Amino acid sequence: YVLVPIAIQDSNTQHYLLFIKSIGHDEIDFSNSLYRKILSDDEYRKFASYSEFSEFSASPESYTIAFPVLPQKYAKRDLIYIQNGAETYMSARLIKAFREAGIKGIEFREIGSLRFI
């Protein structure tokens, strides 16, 4: 990932933009991942492949990945963003470092929905 310092007019506080290389849909284990209907908090389904997911993504019944499963090779990353995902996943180590450094303007939530196989 890349952290770029930026200046905001009339602000003495240092700000940054964070760029994260996304993980493509071709890396998702579709048979084990679970998708949530965007307009519903309690409607989930699985897709067999990216092509099946793409068919639904173009329709009014769009879905977003809710419980992604990725290859084990990504397990040691501190930041994970899945292409077109709704969440950016942070390691506990990175969350702790942000808190200890007093970083503000970023929200931390426990997200146990990411798995690796």
XYZ file of C-alpha atoms in Angstrom:
117
model
C 0.000 0.000 0.000
C 1.026 3.636 -0.450
C 0.496 6.476 2.025
C 0.637 9.923 0.403
C 0.742 13.107 2.520
C -1.596 15.864 1.347
C -2.257 19.429 2.471
C -5.761 20.704 3.093
C -6.363 24.413 2.765
C -6.857 26.185 6.121
C -5.797 23.092 8.088
C -2.664 22.657 10.198
C -3.323 18.939 10.598
C -1.386 16.490 8.440
C -3.650 14.396 6.214
C -2.885 11.354 4.077
C -4.390 9.428 1.202
C -4.060 5.668 1.475
C -3.820 3.637 -1.724
C -4.220 -0.122 -1.455
C -3.661 -2.613 -4.259
C -6.946 -4.434 -4.637
C -7.347 -8.178 -4.854
C -9.214 -9.140 -8.031
C -12.356 -11.215 -8.258
C -10.341 -14.031 -9.814
C -8.712 -14.597 -6.399
C -11.989 -15.071 -4.493
C -13.015 -18.595 -3.586
C -16.608 -18.234 -4.788
C -17.723 -21.673 -3.615
C -16.960 -20.722 0.009
C -17.707 -16.966 -0.018
C -21.063 -15.457 0.854
C -22.625 -12.390 -0.779
C -25.221 -10.019 0.696
C -27.970 -8.357 -1.295
C -27.147 -4.626 -1.261
C -30.674 -3.456 -0.431
C -31.171 -6.065 2.291
C -29.235 -6.691 5.496
C -30.386 -10.277 5.844
C -30.508 -11.753 2.349
C -27.428 -13.771 1.381
C -26.444 -16.131 -1.417
C -23.467 -17.897 -2.965
C -22.236 -17.686 -6.536
C -20.449 -20.458 -8.386
C -18.132 -18.121 -10.292
C -17.297 -14.533 -11.118
C -19.325 -14.747 -14.323
C -22.439 -15.785 -12.369
C -21.825 -12.965 -9.880
C -21.402 -10.488 -12.767
C -24.817 -11.385 -14.167
C -26.462 -10.424 -10.883
C -24.275 -7.342 -10.351
C -25.702 -5.726 -13.476
C -29.275 -6.245 -12.305
C -31.322 -4.293 -9.729
C -30.686 -7.208 -7.353
C -27.033 -6.319 -6.827
C -24.885 -8.164 -4.314
C -21.697 -7.287 -2.463
C -19.232 -9.671 -0.879
C -20.037 -10.050 2.828
C -18.013 -13.091 3.896
C -15.060 -13.397 1.517
C -12.717 -16.360 1.359
C -9.267 -15.720 -0.115
C -6.167 -17.832 -0.702
C -3.856 -18.296 2.277
C -1.141 -16.241 0.521
C -3.011 -13.070 1.569
C -3.301 -13.964 5.259
C -0.196 -12.011 6.289
C -1.243 -8.753 4.622
C -1.982 -5.855 6.959
C -4.469 -4.268 4.557
C -6.841 -6.103 2.252
C -9.242 -4.559 -0.209
C -11.195 -6.777 -2.583
C -12.074 -5.230 -5.928
C -15.483 -3.513 -5.730
C -15.771 -4.523 -2.073
C -17.546 -2.560 0.626
C -14.874 -3.030 3.306
C -11.150 -2.645 3.740
C -9.810 -5.255 6.122
C -7.003 -4.368 8.559
C -4.884 -6.683 10.620
C -5.100 -6.458 14.409
C -1.419 -5.435 14.360
C -2.133 -2.434 12.130
C -5.215 -1.379 14.094
C -3.123 -1.434 17.275
C -0.391 0.676 15.618
C -2.940 3.245 14.390
C -4.488 3.517 17.862
C -1.129 3.828 19.620
C -0.083 6.565 17.183
C -3.309 8.481 17.864
C -4.429 8.364 14.234
C -7.818 10.027 13.798
C -10.290 10.079 10.942
C -10.389 6.329 10.427
C -12.978 4.022 11.896
C -11.963 0.689 13.411
C -14.430 -2.162 13.658
C -13.960 -5.793 14.424
C -14.644 -7.636 11.197
C -14.526 -11.372 11.497
C -15.984 -12.021 8.081
C -12.730 -12.551 6.161
C -11.297 -16.080 5.935
C -8.331 -17.695 4.216
C -7.978 -21.228 2.886
